[in-house]
Amino acid sequence: MNIVVVVRQVPDLIEPLEIVPSGDALDLDAASFILNESDDHALEQALLLKESGGGSVTVVAIDFGDVDNTLYTAAAKGADRIVKIACDGDTPPAARDSAAVYAEAIKPLRAELVLVGVQAHDELDGGLSPFLAAALELPYVGVIRGVKAGDAPGTVAACKEFPGAVMARMNVKLPAVLGILGADQPPRYVPVSRIRGAMKTTQFEESAATLAAGELLLSVSRLYPPAPATRAEMLSGSEEEIAGRIAEILAEKGLVK
Amino acid sequence: MSAQDVLVLAETRGDALADVTFELLAAGRELARTTGGQVLAVLLGPGGAAYAPALAAADRIIAVDDPRLAEYSPEPFASALREVVEAEQPRAALIAATSIGWDVAPLLAARLDAPLATGCQAICPDGDGLMVTASFCGGKMTAECRVAASPAILMMLPGSYRPTGETGKGELEQRSPAAPLEPGAIAFEQWIYPEAGDVDITQQDVLIAVGRGIQQQDNVELAEELAQALGGAVCASRPVVDQGWLPATRQVGKSGMTVKPKLYLALGVSGAPEHQEGMKDAELIIAVNTDPKAPIFDVAHYGAEVDVLDLMPALGEAIAARKG
């Protein structure tokens, strides 16, 4: 199966987020970037499908947010080809604009299956994956946790997650785009030595696709950290003191028996 | 039909309307009051008319029936909803950020070339557009966004509005799609239910929740010991389940379980809106996280800014001392 995986870099939420002086955007110069978590699962799912049924995995990414390390890591994990799309701007494109340029880059690859993380935490204008499906004129289903080869040739079976740990098994005729929430197993660990090896041997392919800004349908006027209506009463002191206070609260509520 | 109307996509869970549908109706009513329009509730699937009495908060209830809507698959649902939106031309279509919503809202926006906003928590008119307050970056950032065109497709964050009990005209209209719906290339095959035998976390009075801060699978055992000492069970946020450290039956949140225990002790859980959706109504929430800006502290009653790996052994000892 010829599988294409789209990966994106997102600000690392472990680091504090800063806002530009104009107040309407994240200060991305102050951010550190990591691979979008559900895209990591999309890559893992693609590698699992390749390992079980053969084929190839091509990773496609817009050149934004220190993406090279992520791409070398993908190569070290087993991706066969890496395609990069040039990005001149200092902010990531909107989801629709991203979808258009990804579609332009992916069409020549003749993918049977396109896997994309179902959500990126820095998106305000919707999911890239369904917009990409629309741009590629391919069917789409998202919130997928696990994909296997289907019973019939040219199909896959995808598990769509619903509340209560309930799944719907969906039969997907290929080609198609799937929005991945989780892979059949956690993203694999790859030793740093293999990533260094991939840095020496991997050649990125430059896509001819070019980013273009579409009509602005959603514009941010102000960003701010949320001001909660309520806030926890914070317990302070050493770990032992805090533990003692929590045990006291639990005892007061009749929860220590 | 009015460009000031607000359309709400109603969803069901089992044999009842999903709770989030009532939240969306409250949001729709608040917006329609300012636009001067009506609230339209749309139900996709057979037997939709049976839910009409429960949708009395809407002015019009549009029940669309077609054999292709008997079980969920994206193409028939998106096509049926598109037909209603094109016919009604509402100012906004409110769709919950659920498993179905994450499919149909962007597909609808793409096909109508309409604006889409995700993570929406509040909406108000702004000239001929809408101003939307939305949560993103895992709940660590709020954005005020102007949505320029109609219909705006708004994915609403569950828990953002409280049902008001306000009623509308509640007029039921039963429709069939203008043409039979195409099945599409993606078809529902079967439901897969969680295997019996694991702990039912929805029935527990005490839940010890572990998140990314637990760092590695071996540390789950420390939480298990705390749960045992308090007569409860361990549950988790999505990243822990994604790592395979606990089964999906232990996941709390949008795609997991909704729990209301007497105690929810959140250890290393950041508390993204998707997680809060499943636990915010617990009687007592105590959160422990090294990040002082973690959104979990916004819903917790008590919080502590320490490393859970340092706290858990100390808490175990403190509880043991209390028990004598």
Coordinates of C-alpha atoms in Angstrom, one line a residue:
Chain A
M1 CA 0.0 0.0 0.0
N2 CA 1.3 3.4 -0.9
I3 CA 0.7 5.5 2.2
V4 CA 1.3 9.3 2.6
V5 CA 1.5 10.8 6.1
V6 CA 1.2 14.5 6.7
V7 CA 3.1 15.8 9.8
R8 CA 3.0 19.2 11.4
Q9 CA 5.0 21.0 14.0
V10 CA 3.1 22.6 16.9
P11 CA 4.2 24.7 19.8
D12 CA 5.3 22.6 22.8
L13 CA 2.7 23.2 25.5
I14 CA 5.3 22.3 28.2
E15 CA 6.9 25.7 27.5
P16 CA 5.0 28.9 28.4
L17 CA 3.1 30.4 25.5
E18 CA 3.8 34.0 24.7
I19 CA 1.7 36.5 22.7
V20 CA 3.0 39.1 20.2
P21 CA 2.7 42.8 21.3
S22 CA -0.2 43.3 18.9
G23 CA -2.1 40.7 21.0
D24 CA -3.6 38.8 18.1
A25 CA -1.1 35.9 17.6
L26 CA 1.2 33.5 19.4
D27 CA 4.8 34.7 19.5
L28 CA 6.2 31.7 17.6
D29 CA 9.8 33.1 17.9
A30 CA 9.5 32.4 21.6
A31 CA 8.0 28.9 21.1
S32 CA 9.7 25.6 20.9
F33 CA 8.2 23.1 18.5
I34 CA 7.3 19.5 18.6
L35 CA 5.6 17.0 16.3
N36 CA 1.9 17.2 16.6
E37 CA 0.9 14.3 18.8
S38 CA -1.8 12.8 16.5
D39 CA 0.4 13.2 13.5
D40 CA 3.0 11.1 15.4
H41 CA 0.3 8.4 15.7
A42 CA -0.6 8.8 12.0
L43 CA 3.1 8.0 11.2
E44 CA 3.1 5.0 13.5
Q45 CA -0.1 3.7 12.0
A46 CA 1.4 4.0 8.5
L47 CA 4.6 2.2 9.5
L48 CA 2.5 -0.6 11.1
L49 CA 0.4 -1.0 7.9
K50 CA 3.6 -1.1 5.8
E51 CA 5.2 -3.7 8.1
S52 CA 2.1 -5.9 8.0
G53 CA 1.2 -5.6 4.3
G54 CA 4.2 -4.1 2.5
G55 CA 4.2 -0.9 0.5
S56 CA 5.8 2.4 1.2
V57 CA 5.4 5.4 3.5
T58 CA 6.0 8.9 2.3
V59 CA 6.0 11.7 4.8
V60 CA 5.0 15.2 3.7
A61 CA 5.6 18.3 5.7
I62 CA 5.5 22.1 5.3
D63 CA 8.9 23.5 6.2
F64 CA 7.9 25.2 9.4
G65 CA 8.8 25.0 13.1
D66 CA 12.1 23.2 13.0
V67 CA 10.6 20.3 11.1
D68 CA 13.9 18.8 9.9
N69 CA 14.5 16.9 13.1
T70 CA 11.0 15.5 13.0
L71 CA 11.6 14.4 9.4
Y72 CA 14.9 12.7 10.1
T73 CA 13.2 10.9 13.0
A74 CA 10.5 9.8 10.6
A75 CA 13.2 8.5 8.3
A76 CA 14.9 6.7 11.1
K77 CA 11.6 5.0 12.1
G78 CA 11.2 3.7 8.6
A79 CA 9.6 6.3 6.3
D80 CA 10.8 5.6 2.7
R81 CA 10.5 9.1 1.3
I82 CA 10.4 12.6 2.8
V83 CA 8.8 15.5 0.9
K84 CA 9.2 19.0 2.1
I85 CA 7.0 22.0 1.0
A86 CA 8.7 25.4 1.2
C87 CA 7.2 28.0 3.5
D88 CA 8.5 31.5 3.4
G89 CA 6.2 33.0 6.1
D90 CA 6.9 33.1 9.8
T91 CA 3.5 31.8 10.8
P92 CA 1.9 28.5 9.9
P93 CA -0.7 28.7 7.1
A94 CA -4.4 28.4 7.9
A95 CA -5.9 24.9 7.7
R96 CA -7.6 25.5 4.4
D97 CA -4.4 27.0 2.8
S98 CA -2.4 24.1 4.2
A99 CA -4.9 21.6 2.8
A100 CA -4.5 23.2 -0.7
V101 CA -0.8 23.0 -0.7
Y102 CA -0.6 19.5 0.8
A103 CA -3.1 18.4 -1.9
E104 CA -0.9 19.8 -4.6
A105 CA 2.1 18.0 -3.1
I106 CA 0.3 14.7 -2.5
K107 CA -1.5 14.3 -5.9
P108 CA 1.6 13.3 -7.8
L109 CA 2.4 10.7 -5.2
R110 CA -0.6 8.6 -6.1
A111 CA -1.4 7.7 -2.5
E112 CA -3.8 4.9 -1.8
L113 CA -4.1 6.0 1.8
V114 CA -3.4 9.4 3.3
L115 CA -3.1 9.6 7.1
V116 CA -3.2 12.9 9.1
G117 CA -3.6 13.6 12.8
V118 CA -7.2 14.4 13.4
Q119 CA -6.4 17.6 15.3
A120 CA -3.6 20.0 16.0
H121 CA -3.9 22.0 19.2
D122 CA -2.9 25.2 17.5
E123 CA -5.7 25.1 15.0
L124 CA -8.6 27.5 15.3
D125 CA -10.0 27.1 11.8
G126 CA -10.8 23.4 11.7
G127 CA -9.2 20.1 11.0
L128 CA -6.6 19.9 8.3
S129 CA -7.5 16.3 7.5
P130 CA -11.1 16.7 6.2
F131 CA -10.1 19.9 4.3
L132 CA -7.3 17.9 2.7
A133 CA -9.7 15.1 1.8
A134 CA -12.0 17.7 0.2
A135 CA -9.0 19.2 -1.7
L136 CA -8.0 15.8 -2.9
E137 CA -11.6 14.9 -3.7
L138 CA -11.2 11.7 -1.6
P139 CA -13.5 10.2 1.1
Y140 CA -12.8 11.0 4.7
V141 CA -13.4 9.7 8.1
G142 CA -11.7 10.9 11.3
V143 CA -11.3 10.2 15.0
I144 CA -9.7 6.9 14.1
R145 CA -7.9 4.7 16.6
G146 CA -6.4 1.8 14.7
V147 CA -6.4 0.8 11.0
K148 CA -6.0 -2.7 9.6
A149 CA -6.0 -4.2 6.1
G150 CA -9.6 -4.7 5.0
D151 CA -11.3 -8.0 4.2
A152 CA -11.5 -7.1 0.5
P153 CA -8.5 -5.9 -1.6
G154 CA -8.3 -2.2 -1.9
T155 CA -9.9 -1.6 1.5
V156 CA -8.9 -0.9 5.1
A157 CA -10.9 -1.4 8.3
A158 CA -10.7 1.7 10.5
C159 CA -12.0 2.0 14.1
K160 CA -13.7 5.2 14.8
E161 CA -13.8 6.2 18.4
F162 CA -17.0 7.2 20.2
P163 CA -17.6 8.1 23.9
G164 CA -17.5 5.3 26.4
A165 CA -14.6 3.4 24.8
V166 CA -17.0 2.3 22.1
M167 CA -15.6 1.9 18.5
A168 CA -17.4 1.8 15.2
R169 CA -15.6 -0.4 12.6
M170 CA -15.7 1.3 9.3
N171 CA -15.0 -0.3 6.0
V172 CA -13.0 2.2 3.8
K173 CA -12.6 1.8 0.1
L174 CA -9.3 3.2 -1.0
P175 CA -8.1 5.8 -1.9
A176 CA -9.1 7.7 1.2
V177 CA -8.0 10.2 3.8
L178 CA -8.2 9.2 7.5
G179 CA -7.9 11.5 10.5
I180 CA -5.9 9.6 13.1
L181 CA -6.5 10.0 16.8
G182 CA -4.4 7.0 17.9
A183 CA -2.4 4.2 16.2
D184 CA -2.8 0.5 17.0
Q185 CA 0.2 0.9 19.2
P186 CA 2.1 3.8 20.8
P187 CA 4.6 5.7 18.5
R188 CA 7.8 3.7 18.5
Y189 CA 11.0 4.9 20.2
V190 CA 14.0 5.4 17.9
P191 CA 17.5 5.7 19.3
V192 CA 19.4 8.9 18.7
S193 CA 22.1 7.0 16.9
R194 CA 19.6 6.0 14.2
I195 CA 18.4 9.5 13.9
R196 CA 22.0 10.7 13.4
G197 CA 22.4 8.0 10.8
A198 CA 19.3 9.1 9.0
M199 CA 20.7 12.7 9.0
K200 CA 23.6 11.4 7.0
T201 CA 21.7 9.3 4.5
T202 CA 18.2 10.9 4.0
Q203 CA 17.6 13.2 1.1
F204 CA 14.6 15.4 1.4
E205 CA 12.6 15.9 -1.8
E206 CA 11.4 19.4 -2.4
S207 CA 7.8 19.7 -3.6
A208 CA 6.9 22.1 -6.3
A209 CA 3.7 22.9 -4.5
T210 CA 3.5 26.5 -3.4
L211 CA 1.6 28.1 -0.5
A212 CA -1.0 30.7 -1.4
A213 CA -3.1 32.6 1.1
G214 CA -6.8 32.0 0.4
E215 CA -9.8 34.2 1.5
L216 CA -9.6 35.1 5.2
L217 CA -12.8 33.6 6.6
L218 CA -11.7 33.7 10.3
S219 CA -9.5 36.4 11.8
V220 CA -8.1 36.5 15.3
S221 CA -8.6 39.9 17.0
R222 CA -7.3 39.0 20.4
L223 CA -5.5 36.2 22.3
Y224 CA -5.2 35.8 26.0
P225 CA -4.8 33.1 28.6
P226 CA -8.2 32.0 29.8
A227 CA -9.4 33.7 33.0
P228 CA -11.1 30.9 35.0
A229 CA -14.4 31.6 36.8
T230 CA -13.0 29.6 39.7
R231 CA -9.6 28.6 40.7
A232 CA -8.4 25.8 42.9
E233 CA -7.3 26.6 46.5
M234 CA -3.6 25.9 46.1
L235 CA -1.9 23.9 48.8
S236 CA 1.7 24.9 49.6
G237 CA 4.6 23.5 51.6
S238 CA 6.8 20.4 51.2
E239 CA 5.5 17.2 49.5
E240 CA 5.0 15.8 53.0
E241 CA 3.0 18.8 54.2
I242 CA 0.9 18.9 51.0
A243 CA 0.2 15.1 51.3
G244 CA -0.8 15.6 55.0
R245 CA -3.2 18.4 54.0
I246 CA -4.7 16.3 51.2
A247 CA -5.2 13.3 53.6
E248 CA -6.8 15.7 56.1
I249 CA -9.2 17.0 53.4
L250 CA -10.1 13.4 52.4
A251 CA -10.7 12.5 56.0
E252 CA -12.9 15.5 56.5
K253 CA -15.0 14.3 53.6
G254 CA -15.2 10.8 54.9
L255 CA -13.1 9.4 52.1
V256 CA -10.4 7.8 54.3
K257 CA -11.9 4.7 55.9
Chain B
M1 CA -35.9 30.2 6.5
S2 CA -33.9 33.2 7.6
A3 CA -30.3 34.4 7.5
Q4 CA -30.7 35.2 11.1
D5 CA -31.6 31.6 12.2
V6 CA -29.3 29.4 14.1
L7 CA -29.1 25.7 13.2
V8 CA -28.2 23.1 15.8
L9 CA -27.2 19.6 14.9
A10 CA -28.8 17.3 17.4
E11 CA -26.9 14.1 18.3
T12 CA -28.2 11.0 20.1
R13 CA -26.4 8.6 22.5
G14 CA -28.2 5.3 22.7
D15 CA -31.9 5.9 22.9
A16 CA -31.6 9.5 24.2
L17 CA -30.4 12.9 23.0
A18 CA -26.8 13.6 23.9
D19 CA -26.4 16.1 26.7
V20 CA -24.4 18.3 24.5
T21 CA -27.4 18.8 22.2
F22 CA -29.2 20.7 25.0
E23 CA -26.1 22.9 25.5
L24 CA -26.1 23.7 21.8
L25 CA -29.8 24.6 22.0
A26 CA -29.0 27.0 24.8
A27 CA -26.2 28.5 22.8
G28 CA -28.5 28.7 19.7
R29 CA -31.2 30.4 21.7
E30 CA -28.9 33.0 23.1
L31 CA -27.5 33.8 19.7
A32 CA -31.0 33.8 18.0
R33 CA -32.3 36.2 20.6
T34 CA -29.7 38.8 19.4
T35 CA -30.1 38.1 15.7
G36 CA -33.9 38.0 15.8
G37 CA -34.0 34.5 14.2
Q38 CA -35.3 31.1 15.1
V39 CA -33.5 28.0 16.5
L40 CA -33.6 25.0 14.2
A41 CA -32.7 21.6 15.5
V42 CA -31.7 19.0 12.9
L43 CA -31.9 15.3 13.6
L44 CA -30.4 12.9 11.1
G45 CA -31.6 9.3 11.1
P46 CA -34.7 7.2 11.3
G47 CA -37.2 7.8 14.1
G48 CA -36.1 11.4 14.6
A49 CA -39.6 12.5 15.2
A50 CA -39.6 10.6 18.5
Y51 CA -37.1 13.0 19.9
A52 CA -39.2 16.1 19.1
P53 CA -40.7 16.5 22.6
A54 CA -37.2 16.6 24.0
L55 CA -36.2 19.2 21.5
A56 CA -38.8 21.7 22.6
A57 CA -36.1 24.3 23.1
A58 CA -36.0 24.7 19.3
D59 CA -38.5 26.6 17.3
R60 CA -38.3 24.1 14.4
I61 CA -37.2 20.5 14.5
I62 CA -36.2 19.2 11.2
A63 CA -36.0 15.4 11.2
V64 CA -34.3 13.9 8.1
D65 CA -34.9 10.3 7.4
D66 CA -33.1 8.0 4.9
P67 CA -32.0 4.4 5.1
R68 CA -28.4 5.6 4.7
L69 CA -28.7 7.5 8.0
A70 CA -29.5 4.4 10.1
E71 CA -25.9 4.1 11.3
Y72 CA -23.2 6.8 11.1
S73 CA -21.0 7.1 8.0
P74 CA -19.6 10.5 7.0
E75 CA -20.8 10.9 3.4
P76 CA -24.5 10.4 3.9
F77 CA -24.5 12.5 7.1
A78 CA -22.5 15.3 5.6
S79 CA -24.7 15.3 2.5
A80 CA -28.0 15.3 4.4
L81 CA -26.8 18.1 6.6
R82 CA -25.5 20.1 3.7
E83 CA -28.9 19.9 2.0
V84 CA -30.7 21.3 5.1
V85 CA -28.1 24.1 5.6
E86 CA -28.4 25.1 1.9
A87 CA -32.1 25.1 2.1
E88 CA -32.3 27.1 5.4
Q89 CA -29.3 29.5 5.0
P90 CA -28.8 30.0 8.7
R91 CA -26.5 32.6 10.2
A92 CA -24.7 29.8 12.0
A93 CA -24.7 26.0 12.2
L94 CA -23.7 24.8 15.7
I95 CA -22.1 21.3 15.8
A96 CA -20.6 19.7 18.9
A97 CA -17.0 18.8 18.9
T98 CA -17.8 15.1 19.1
S99 CA -16.6 12.1 17.0
I100 CA -19.3 12.9 14.5
G101 CA -18.9 16.6 14.7
W102 CA -15.2 16.4 13.9
D103 CA -16.1 14.7 10.6
V104 CA -19.2 16.6 9.4
A105 CA -18.4 20.1 10.5
P106 CA -15.2 20.5 8.4
L107 CA -16.7 18.5 5.5
L108 CA -19.7 20.8 5.5
A109 CA -17.5 23.9 5.7
A110 CA -15.3 22.6 2.8
R111 CA -18.3 21.8 0.6
L112 CA -20.1 25.1 1.3
D113 CA -16.8 27.1 1.2
A114 CA -18.0 28.4 4.6
P115 CA -15.9 29.6 7.5
L116 CA -15.2 27.0 10.3
A117 CA -14.2 27.8 13.8
T118 CA -13.3 25.1 16.3
G119 CA -13.2 25.1 20.1
C120 CA -16.0 27.6 20.3
Q121 CA -17.1 28.6 23.8
A122 CA -19.2 31.7 23.2
I123 CA -20.8 33.5 20.2
C124 CA -22.2 36.9 19.6
P125 CA -23.2 38.9 16.5
D126 CA -20.6 41.3 15.1
G127 CA -22.1 43.4 12.2
D128 CA -22.9 40.9 9.5
G129 CA -20.5 38.4 10.9
L130 CA -20.0 36.7 14.3
M131 CA -17.5 37.1 17.1
V132 CA -16.5 33.8 18.5
T133 CA -14.5 33.1 21.7
A134 CA -12.6 29.9 21.2
S135 CA -10.3 27.7 23.3
F136 CA -7.1 26.3 21.8
C137 CA -3.6 25.1 22.7
G138 CA -5.1 22.5 25.0
G139 CA -7.1 25.1 26.9
K140 CA -4.1 27.3 27.6
M141 CA -5.1 30.0 25.3
T142 CA -8.3 31.8 24.4
A143 CA -8.9 33.5 21.1
E144 CA -11.5 36.1 20.0
C145 CA -12.1 35.6 16.4
R146 CA -14.3 37.3 13.8
V147 CA -16.1 35.0 11.4
A148 CA -16.8 36.9 8.3
A149 CA -19.4 35.0 6.3
S150 CA -22.6 33.1 6.7
P151 CA -23.3 30.4 7.3
A152 CA -20.6 30.1 9.9
I153 CA -19.9 26.5 10.9
L154 CA -19.1 26.5 14.6
M155 CA -17.7 23.5 16.4
M156 CA -18.8 24.0 20.0
L157 CA -16.8 22.8 23.0
P158 CA -19.1 20.7 25.2
G159 CA -19.6 22.3 28.6
S160 CA -19.6 25.8 27.3
Y161 CA -23.3 26.5 27.7
R162 CA -25.7 25.4 30.4
P163 CA -29.2 24.2 29.2
T164 CA -31.7 26.8 30.3
G165 CA -35.0 24.9 30.1
E166 CA -36.3 27.7 27.8
T167 CA -38.7 26.4 25.2
G168 CA -39.4 27.4 21.6
K169 CA -42.2 26.7 19.2
G170 CA -41.1 23.1 18.8
E171 CA -42.7 22.6 15.4
L172 CA -41.7 19.3 13.8
E173 CA -40.9 18.9 10.1
Q174 CA -40.1 15.5 8.7
R175 CA -38.1 15.5 5.5
S176 CA -36.4 13.1 3.2
P177 CA -33.3 14.1 1.1
A178 CA -34.2 15.4 -2.3
A179 CA -32.4 12.5 -3.9
P180 CA -31.4 9.1 -2.2
L181 CA -28.2 9.6 -0.3
E182 CA -25.1 8.0 -1.8
P183 CA -23.4 5.5 0.5
G184 CA -19.9 6.8 -0.1
A185 CA -16.7 4.9 0.1
I186 CA -16.7 4.6 3.9
A187 CA -19.4 2.4 5.4
F188 CA -20.3 1.5 9.0
E189 CA -19.8 -2.2 9.6
Q190 CA -20.3 -2.9 13.3
W191 CA -20.1 -1.5 16.8
I192 CA -17.2 -2.8 19.0
Y193 CA -17.9 -2.5 22.7
P194 CA -15.3 -2.6 25.5
E195 CA -14.5 -6.1 26.8
A196 CA -16.3 -6.9 30.0
G197 CA -14.3 -7.6 33.1
D198 CA -12.4 -4.4 33.6
V199 CA -13.3 -1.9 36.3
D200 CA -16.3 0.3 35.5
I201 CA -14.9 3.7 36.4
T202 CA -18.3 5.4 36.0
Q203 CA -19.4 3.5 39.1
Q204 CA -16.4 4.3 41.4
D205 CA -16.7 6.8 44.3
V206 CA -12.9 7.4 44.2
L207 CA -10.9 7.8 41.1
I208 CA -7.1 8.4 41.0
A209 CA -6.5 9.9 37.5
V210 CA -3.0 9.7 35.9
G211 CA -1.9 11.9 33.1
R212 CA 1.3 12.6 31.1
G213 CA 3.0 13.7 34.3
I214 CA 3.2 10.0 35.5
Q215 CA 6.1 9.8 33.0
Q216 CA 6.3 6.0 32.6
Q217 CA 4.2 2.9 32.9
D218 CA 5.9 1.6 36.0
N219 CA 4.7 4.6 37.9
V220 CA 1.0 3.7 37.3
E221 CA 1.6 1.2 40.1
L222 CA 2.0 4.1 42.6
A223 CA -1.4 5.4 41.6
E224 CA -2.8 1.8 41.9
E225 CA -1.5 1.7 45.5
L226 CA -3.2 5.0 46.3
A227 CA -6.5 3.8 44.7
Q228 CA -6.3 0.6 46.8
A229 CA -5.7 2.6 50.0
L230 CA -8.8 4.8 49.2
G231 CA -11.0 2.0 47.9
G232 CA -11.1 3.4 44.4
A233 CA -9.7 2.8 40.9
V234 CA -7.2 4.3 38.6
C235 CA -8.3 6.1 35.4
A236 CA -6.4 8.2 32.9
S237 CA -6.3 11.0 30.4
R238 CA -5.9 10.2 26.7
P239 CA -2.1 10.4 26.4
V240 CA -1.7 7.6 29.0
V241 CA -4.2 5.4 27.1
D242 CA -2.5 6.2 23.8
Q243 CA 0.7 4.9 25.3
G244 CA -1.0 1.6 26.1
W245 CA -0.3 2.0 29.8
L246 CA -4.0 1.6 30.7
P247 CA -6.9 0.2 28.6
A248 CA -9.4 2.5 26.8
T249 CA -12.0 1.6 29.4
R250 CA -10.1 3.7 31.9
Q251 CA -10.0 6.8 29.8
V252 CA -11.9 9.9 31.0
G253 CA -13.0 12.7 28.7
K254 CA -14.6 13.4 25.4
S255 CA -13.7 10.1 23.8
G256 CA -13.7 8.2 27.0
M257 CA -16.0 8.0 30.0
T258 CA -17.9 10.7 31.8
V259 CA -17.4 10.3 35.6
K260 CA -18.9 11.9 38.7
P261 CA -17.1 10.4 41.6
K262 CA -17.0 11.7 45.2
L263 CA -13.2 12.2 44.7
Y264 CA -11.2 12.8 41.5
L265 CA -7.5 13.0 42.4
A266 CA -5.8 14.2 39.2
L267 CA -2.1 13.4 39.2
G268 CA -0.1 14.9 36.4
V269 CA -3.2 15.6 34.3
S270 CA -3.0 18.9 32.4
G271 CA -6.8 19.1 32.1
A272 CA -7.4 20.0 28.5
P273 CA -11.0 20.8 27.7
E274 CA -11.5 17.4 26.2
H275 CA -10.5 15.8 29.6
Q276 CA -12.5 18.3 31.7
E277 CA -15.6 17.3 29.7
G278 CA -15.6 13.9 31.4
M279 CA -14.8 14.9 35.0
K280 CA -15.7 18.4 35.8
D281 CA -18.8 17.4 37.8
A282 CA -16.9 15.3 40.3
E283 CA -17.9 16.3 43.9
L284 CA -14.3 16.9 45.0
I285 CA -11.4 17.5 42.6
I286 CA -7.8 17.6 43.8
A287 CA -5.2 18.3 41.1
V288 CA -1.5 17.9 41.3
N289 CA 0.7 19.3 38.5
T290 CA 4.0 21.0 38.2
D291 CA 2.6 23.5 35.7
P292 CA 0.9 26.4 37.6
K293 CA -1.0 27.3 34.4
A294 CA -2.4 23.8 33.9
P295 CA -6.1 24.1 33.0
I296 CA -7.0 21.4 35.5
F297 CA -6.6 23.9 38.3
D298 CA -9.5 25.9 36.8
V299 CA -11.9 23.1 37.7
A300 CA -10.2 21.7 40.8
H301 CA -11.3 22.5 44.3
Y302 CA -7.8 22.1 45.6
G303 CA -4.5 22.1 43.8
A304 CA -0.8 21.5 44.5
E305 CA 2.1 22.5 42.3
V306 CA 4.5 19.6 42.9
D307 CA 5.8 16.6 41.1
V308 CA 3.3 13.7 41.4
L309 CA 6.2 11.3 41.6
D310 CA 7.3 13.0 44.8
L311 CA 3.8 13.4 46.2
M312 CA 2.4 9.9 45.6
P313 CA 4.6 8.1 48.2
A314 CA 4.1 10.9 50.7
L315 CA 0.4 10.8 50.2
G316 CA 0.3 7.0 50.6
E317 CA 2.0 7.3 53.9
A318 CA -0.2 10.2 55.1
I319 CA -3.3 8.1 54.2
A320 CA -1.9 5.1 56.0
A321 CA -1.2 7.2 59.1
R322 CA -4.8 8.5 59.0
K323 CA -6.1 4.9 58.8
G324 CA -3.9 4.0 61.7

